[in-house]
Amino acid sequence: YLGLLTLSGLLLAMILQPVFGTLSDRTVSRWGRRRPFILVGGILATIVIPGVGIVASYALLFIVYCLLQVSTNIAQGAFQGLIPDVVPENRHGTASGVKGLLEISGGIVFVYLSNRWMTGYGVGGDTSGLWLVLWSLVIVMFLGTLITVLTVREPPLVSRDWGISIRATVFRVFQRDLWRNRSFIWFLVSRTLLYMAFTTIQQFALYYLQDVVGVEDPARATAQFVILGVVGMILVVWPMGYLSDRIGRRVLNMSAGLLGAAGIGLIAFGPTYGVILVGAGVIGVGMGIFNSTNWALATDFAPQTEGARYLGVANMATAGGAVLARAIGPVIDFFNARSLNLGYEVMLWACVAYLVVGGLLVLRVRPRPDLQADSR
């Protein structure tokens, strides 16, 4: 049930982000192109979030979750266009590093607080922890929306596509010009493979630690594994974004894939808990480098008139990688049924392959002609 819920959310994100991003590219408003969508999506999300605590059936929860995905992706589709809109191209790496740092830090803080608040949920019918989480989300969403709408100043833009119909804009999202750009296609394939690997490790770490390593407390061991990975990410995500502005994106993107592969290789060759924790740190460093420099590479592709369209399509690779990562679950079971823990070995080496191939494919990516001199 949880898998169906999250899968549906990912599929909605894959469709809606590029559509609403493209609509924002072609919007005429005295508030700018992005902010009307951010305001509408943010306000809708604050209205929908409490529904999670109100509904009393899975079907209704499914509907609420899908409505929440719709509202947040209205906002995010447009929001992603702000970096190419307001940040000079030679600072995209630094901006993407800051973006990654704040996203990771915010996620860590909120997951920690949510776990603390939800500890007593359901005991004696107590739902106070759930409502504390939900109202905190409402407040954060509302304040984030308000601050963005009131403080961000979008640059004026003259576009021949202003006033184009909504139907024509939606069809514009996936028109041929996007797919004729071979470098962008290689970028999407590389990003999908890298996300497949990182998501697979996150998704199946608990089962690996429980079944292969045999730790006494799999949940606690998984938490430590994730914490070390997150520490590795936080240490490098901002500096590597800044460095990518100096030495180029592609080399750092490739190194992210190879470092991740090295971390997973450590786990495969030495499946002891200590070695696995070292591997988690190495994987985290690779993820941190990838998080900032790969997004910077995506922003480099985006023309100023179509920033949200390109970045929305780039995030299709993010969601697609997360969806495809879950498909290896039956493969693990298939091979485990034939030999003890063989499925986990297949999983690990599949992830190594994803990372190596995905990292090397970045070398086939070529930036826009006007950025050739600055990308290596």
C-alpha positions as MATLAB code, in Angstrom:
seq = 'YLGLLTLSGLLLAMILQPVFGTLSDRTVSRWGRRRPFILVGGILATIVIPGVGIVASYALLFIVYCLLQVSTNIAQGAFQGLIPDVVPENRHGTASGVKGLLEISGGIVFVYLSNRWMTGYGVGGDTSGLWLVLWSLVIVMFLGTLITVLTVREPPLVSRDWGISIRATVFRVFQRDLWRNRSFIWFLVSRTLLYMAFTTIQQFALYYLQDVVGVEDPARATAQFVILGVVGMILVVWPMGYLSDRIGRRVLNMSAGLLGAAGIGLIAFGPTYGVILVGAGVIGVGMGIFNSTNWALATDFAPQTEGARYLGVANMATAGGAVLARAIGPVIDFFNARSLNLGYEVMLWACVAYLVVGGLLVLRVRPRPDLQADSR';
ca = [
       0.000    0.000    0.000;
       2.804    2.409    0.875;
       4.610    1.502   -2.347;
       1.491    2.181   -4.422;
       1.058    5.544   -2.707;
       4.638    6.712   -3.281;
       4.739    5.323   -6.833;
       1.606    7.280   -7.725;
       3.167   10.428   -6.302;
       6.338    9.950   -8.343;
       4.365    9.396  -11.543;
       2.316   12.540  -10.922;
       5.517   14.516  -10.333;
       7.002   13.216  -13.604;
       4.006   14.553  -15.543;
       3.087   17.721  -13.665;
       6.450   19.368  -12.980;
       7.476   19.907  -16.611;
       3.912   20.893  -17.591;
       3.529   23.586  -14.932;
       7.137   24.629  -15.392;
       6.507   25.217  -19.100;
       3.289   27.088  -18.322;
       5.258   29.380  -16.009;
       7.825   29.978  -18.779;
       5.035   31.499  -20.860;
       3.017   33.316  -18.230;
       2.412   37.068  -18.372;
       1.781   38.661  -14.989;
       2.776   41.751  -13.039;
       3.971   39.300  -10.374;
       6.320   37.648  -12.847;
       6.287   34.194  -14.411;
       7.048   31.962  -11.435;
       5.494   33.560   -8.380;
       1.800   33.136   -9.333;
       2.318   29.364   -9.614;
       4.342   29.233   -6.397;
       1.612   31.144   -4.573;
      -1.266   29.018   -5.889;
       0.556   25.702   -5.350;
       1.777   26.675   -1.879;
      -1.643   27.835   -0.674;
      -3.344   24.714   -2.062;
      -0.783   22.538   -0.255;
      -1.454   24.257    3.082;
      -5.169   23.493    2.604;
      -4.616   19.841    1.631;
      -1.991   18.829    4.249;
      -4.441   18.609    7.212;
      -6.498   16.143    5.174;
      -3.895   13.484    5.987;
      -5.043   13.587    9.609;
      -8.752   13.832    8.819;
      -9.342   10.938    6.415;
     -10.191    7.516    7.821;
      -9.641    5.152    4.890;
      -6.837    4.223    2.512;
      -8.855    5.326   -0.542;
      -9.370    8.814    0.894;
      -5.725    9.009    2.004;
      -4.717    8.095   -1.557;
      -6.847   10.947   -2.930;
      -5.434   13.447   -0.407;
      -1.868   12.365   -1.171;
      -2.442   12.777   -4.931;
      -3.970   16.235   -4.381;
      -0.924   17.149   -2.296;
       1.354   16.006   -5.136;
      -0.628   18.126   -7.607;
      -0.435   21.255   -5.456;
       3.243   20.968   -4.559;
       4.229   20.238   -8.143;
       2.344   23.315   -9.379;
       4.663   25.303   -7.120;
       7.838   23.285   -7.688;
       7.524   23.236  -11.476;
       7.757   27.031  -11.467;
      10.102   27.300   -8.452;
      12.838   25.341  -10.228;
      13.068   28.029  -12.877;
      14.234   30.636  -10.360;
      17.924   29.645  -10.308;
      18.450   30.106  -14.072;
      16.249   33.231  -13.865;
      18.099   35.125  -11.140;
      21.574   33.534  -10.856;
      24.362   34.273  -13.394;
      25.419   31.184  -15.350;
      28.935   31.220  -13.875;
      27.390   30.864  -10.382;
      24.943   28.029  -11.106;
      27.184   25.529   -9.286;
      27.374   27.593   -6.108;
      23.620   28.231   -6.165;
      22.898   24.534   -6.733;
      25.220   23.655   -3.849;
      23.377   26.023   -1.505;
      20.052   24.616   -2.751;
      21.235   21.065   -2.046;
      22.573   21.965    1.406;
      19.313   23.604    2.471;
      17.174   20.763    1.082;
      19.237   18.107    2.866;
      19.405   20.068    6.136;
      15.681   20.819    6.105;
      14.893   17.181    5.419;
      17.123   15.972    8.264;
      15.655   18.407   10.788;
      12.073   17.617    9.888;
      12.515   13.839    9.761;
      14.150   13.982   13.201;
      11.390   16.145   14.681;
       8.666   14.035   13.069;
      10.130   10.836   14.499;
      10.281   12.418   17.952;
       6.739   13.762   17.801;
       5.251   10.552   16.398;
       6.789    8.258   19.042;
       3.554    7.921   21.041;
       1.191    8.018   18.078;
      -1.801    5.711   18.454;
      -1.087    4.806   22.082;
      -4.427    5.145   23.844;
      -5.822    6.872   20.774;
      -3.317    9.746   21.053;
      -3.086   11.653   17.742;
      -1.413   14.804   19.066;
       1.954   13.872   17.542;
       0.448   13.482   14.085;
      -1.257   16.867   14.268;
       1.931   18.515   15.514;
       3.711   17.193   12.422;
       0.927   18.245   10.039;
       0.493   21.773   11.418;
       4.266   22.253   11.394;
       4.253   21.317    7.708;
       1.430   23.792    7.070;
       3.341   26.592    8.793;
       6.607   25.830    6.982;
       4.842   25.601    3.612;
       2.945   28.849    4.202;
       5.995   30.800    5.371;
       8.186   29.423    2.572;
       5.578   30.403   -0.006;
       5.088   33.867    1.493;
       8.814   34.628    1.749;
       9.431   33.512   -1.836;
       6.546   35.494   -3.304;
       7.379   38.677   -1.383;
      11.180   38.721   -1.636;
      12.167   37.164   -4.972;
      12.506   39.686   -7.778;
      12.164   38.071  -11.176;
      13.967   39.743  -14.080;
      11.803   41.210  -16.860;
      11.666   38.960  -19.906;
      10.420   39.595  -23.386;
       9.179   36.397  -25.064;
       7.428   35.906  -28.380;
       5.501   33.026  -26.774;
       3.589   35.169  -24.284;
      -0.113   34.729  -24.685;
       0.166   31.236  -26.212;
      -2.761   28.959  -25.284;
      -2.556   26.517  -22.393;
      -3.173   23.583  -24.728;
      -0.356   24.648  -27.054;
       1.957   25.138  -24.063;
       1.251   21.653  -22.713;
       2.048   20.134  -26.110;
       5.204   22.252  -26.158;
       6.624   20.440  -23.100;
       7.761   17.347  -24.998;
       8.226   18.713  -28.509;
      11.006   17.411  -30.726;
      13.504   20.212  -30.115;
      14.102   18.810  -26.628;
      14.876   15.294  -27.855;
      17.061   16.443  -30.755;
      19.545   17.715  -28.187;
      21.637   14.547  -27.814;
      23.659   15.949  -24.947;
      20.482   16.544  -22.977;
      19.361   12.970  -23.668;
      22.698   11.613  -22.422;
      22.313   13.836  -19.360;
      18.845   12.415  -18.626;
      20.038    8.806  -19.016;
      23.023    9.460  -16.745;
      20.877   11.182  -14.095;
      18.329    8.343  -14.174;
      21.022    5.675  -13.667;
      22.651    7.544  -10.794;
      19.331    8.084   -9.050;
      18.449    4.411   -9.555;
      21.605    3.400   -7.707;
      21.340    5.832   -4.809;
      17.607    5.151   -4.316;
      18.098    1.365   -4.444;
      20.655    1.504   -1.637;
      18.381    3.690    0.492;
      15.346    1.522   -0.236;
      16.853   -1.873    0.589;
      19.512   -1.025    3.213;
      17.370   -2.248    6.115;
      16.755   -5.668    4.523;
      20.444   -6.046    3.650;
      21.558   -5.246    7.193;
      18.936   -7.606    8.597;
      19.361  -10.584    6.253;
      23.035  -10.473    5.215;
      24.846   -8.761    8.088;
      22.492  -10.047   10.776;
      22.573   -6.966   13.022;
      20.564   -7.175   16.233;
      18.614   -3.957   15.629;
      18.167   -3.443   11.857;
      16.209   -0.204   12.232;
      18.885    1.392   14.396;
      21.667    0.116   12.131;
      19.861    1.535    9.093;
      19.505    4.893   10.849;
      23.266    4.953   11.514;
      23.921    3.997    7.883;
      21.728    6.878    6.668;
      23.233    9.354    9.167;
      26.771    8.675    7.951;
      25.635    9.033    4.359;
      23.942   12.344    5.159;
      27.049   13.635    6.961;
      29.103   12.844    3.855;
      26.570   14.709    1.708;
      26.495   17.801    3.921;
      30.291   18.047    4.015;
      30.669   18.314    0.248;
      27.411   19.483   -1.327;
      28.102   23.227   -1.100;
      31.904   23.201   -1.684;
      31.561   20.908   -4.710;
      28.896   23.162   -6.221;
      31.272   26.107   -5.820;
      34.160   24.072   -7.251;
      32.093   23.113  -10.301;
      31.918   26.812  -11.204;
      35.733   26.782  -11.307;
      36.700   23.473  -12.926;
      33.514   22.410  -14.737;
      30.622   20.081  -14.002;
      31.326   16.915  -15.978;
      34.479   15.746  -14.197;
      32.818   16.176  -10.810;
      29.651   14.401  -11.990;
      31.755   11.481  -13.194;
      33.663   11.374   -9.892;
      30.329   11.288   -8.006;
      29.329    8.130   -9.857;
      32.725    6.460   -9.386;
      32.877    7.354   -5.679;
      29.388    5.938   -5.149;
      30.436    2.769   -6.967;
      33.530    2.499   -4.754;
      31.394    2.820   -1.608;
      29.005    0.098   -2.752;
      31.962   -2.062   -3.800;
      33.290   -1.816   -0.230;
      29.970   -3.111    1.063;
      29.908   -5.969   -1.464;
      33.448   -7.143   -0.752;
      33.400   -6.754    3.020;
      29.867   -7.195    4.384;
      30.719   -6.436    7.999;
      28.984   -3.657    9.859;
      32.108   -1.517   10.279;
      33.003   -1.724    6.570;
      29.394   -0.969    5.635;
      29.458    2.241    7.693;
      32.647    3.336    5.905;
      30.944    2.554    2.625;
      27.950    4.661    3.701;
      30.223    7.657    4.216;
      31.823    7.218    0.789;
      28.400    6.839   -0.853;
      27.241    9.985    0.959;
      30.179   11.984   -0.394;
      29.357   10.751   -3.896;
      25.696   11.698   -3.436;
      26.669   15.155   -2.165;
      28.880   15.829   -5.188;
      26.143   14.567   -7.484;
      23.395   16.541   -5.762;
      24.923   19.943   -6.446;
      26.986   19.496   -9.610;
      24.393   17.505  -11.537;
      21.702   20.093  -10.874;
      24.138   22.822  -11.915;
      24.657   20.919  -15.170;
      20.876   20.786  -15.636;
      20.562   24.554  -15.148;
      23.303   25.091  -17.746;
      21.099   23.383  -20.342;
      18.139   25.651  -19.633;
      17.691   28.679  -21.918;
      16.491   31.724  -20.001;
      13.123   31.611  -21.769;
      12.566   27.914  -20.925;
      14.347   27.286  -17.641;
      11.429   25.628  -15.843;
      10.624   23.405  -18.835;
      14.129   21.954  -19.019;
      14.460   21.531  -15.263;
      11.021   19.947  -15.022;
      12.059   17.383  -17.623;
      15.359   16.892  -15.771;
      13.370   16.020  -12.665;
      11.524   13.377  -14.683;
      14.845   11.522  -14.530;
      14.857   11.974  -10.734;
      11.378   10.506  -10.338;
      11.982    7.898  -13.043;
      15.139    6.693  -11.318;
      13.256    6.387   -8.029;
      10.478    4.402   -9.726;
      12.876    2.054  -11.533;
      14.902    1.500   -8.346;
      11.916   -0.230   -6.755;
      11.693   -2.682   -9.658;
      14.755   -4.567   -8.406;
      12.817   -5.844   -5.363;
      11.366   -8.892   -7.182;
      14.805   -9.527   -8.722;
      16.326   -9.711   -5.239;
      13.662  -12.195   -4.157;
      14.127  -14.267   -7.328;
      17.856  -14.787   -6.799;
      17.553  -15.142   -3.014;
      15.201  -18.079   -3.639;
      17.933  -19.821   -5.637;
      20.872  -19.187   -3.307;
      21.093  -17.619    0.140;
      21.496  -13.809   -0.182;
      22.442  -14.054   -3.878;
      19.760  -11.463   -4.629;
      21.517   -8.884   -2.465;
      24.799   -9.464   -4.301;
      22.986   -8.936   -7.595;
      21.482   -5.730   -6.199;
      24.858   -4.338   -5.099;
      26.652   -5.080   -8.350;
      23.709   -3.725  -10.333;
      24.092   -0.469   -8.396;
      27.841   -0.423   -9.108;
      27.045   -0.824  -12.809;
      24.430    1.968  -12.700;
      26.935    4.335  -11.079;
      29.894    3.548  -13.313;
      27.879    3.733  -16.533;
      25.948    6.797  -15.365;
      29.138    8.562  -14.324;
      30.941    7.833  -17.591;
      27.936    8.877  -19.708;
      28.338   12.426  -18.388;
      31.460   12.671  -20.557;
      29.173   12.548  -23.593;
      27.293   15.622  -22.385;
      28.143   18.849  -24.166;
      26.887   22.202  -22.872;
      25.151   24.865  -24.892;
      27.566   26.420  -27.423;
      27.809   29.668  -25.453;
      28.960   27.705  -22.381;
      31.558   25.481  -24.088;
      34.519   27.418  -22.761;
      33.467   27.029  -19.125;
      32.537   23.326  -19.014;
      35.031   20.493  -18.841;
];
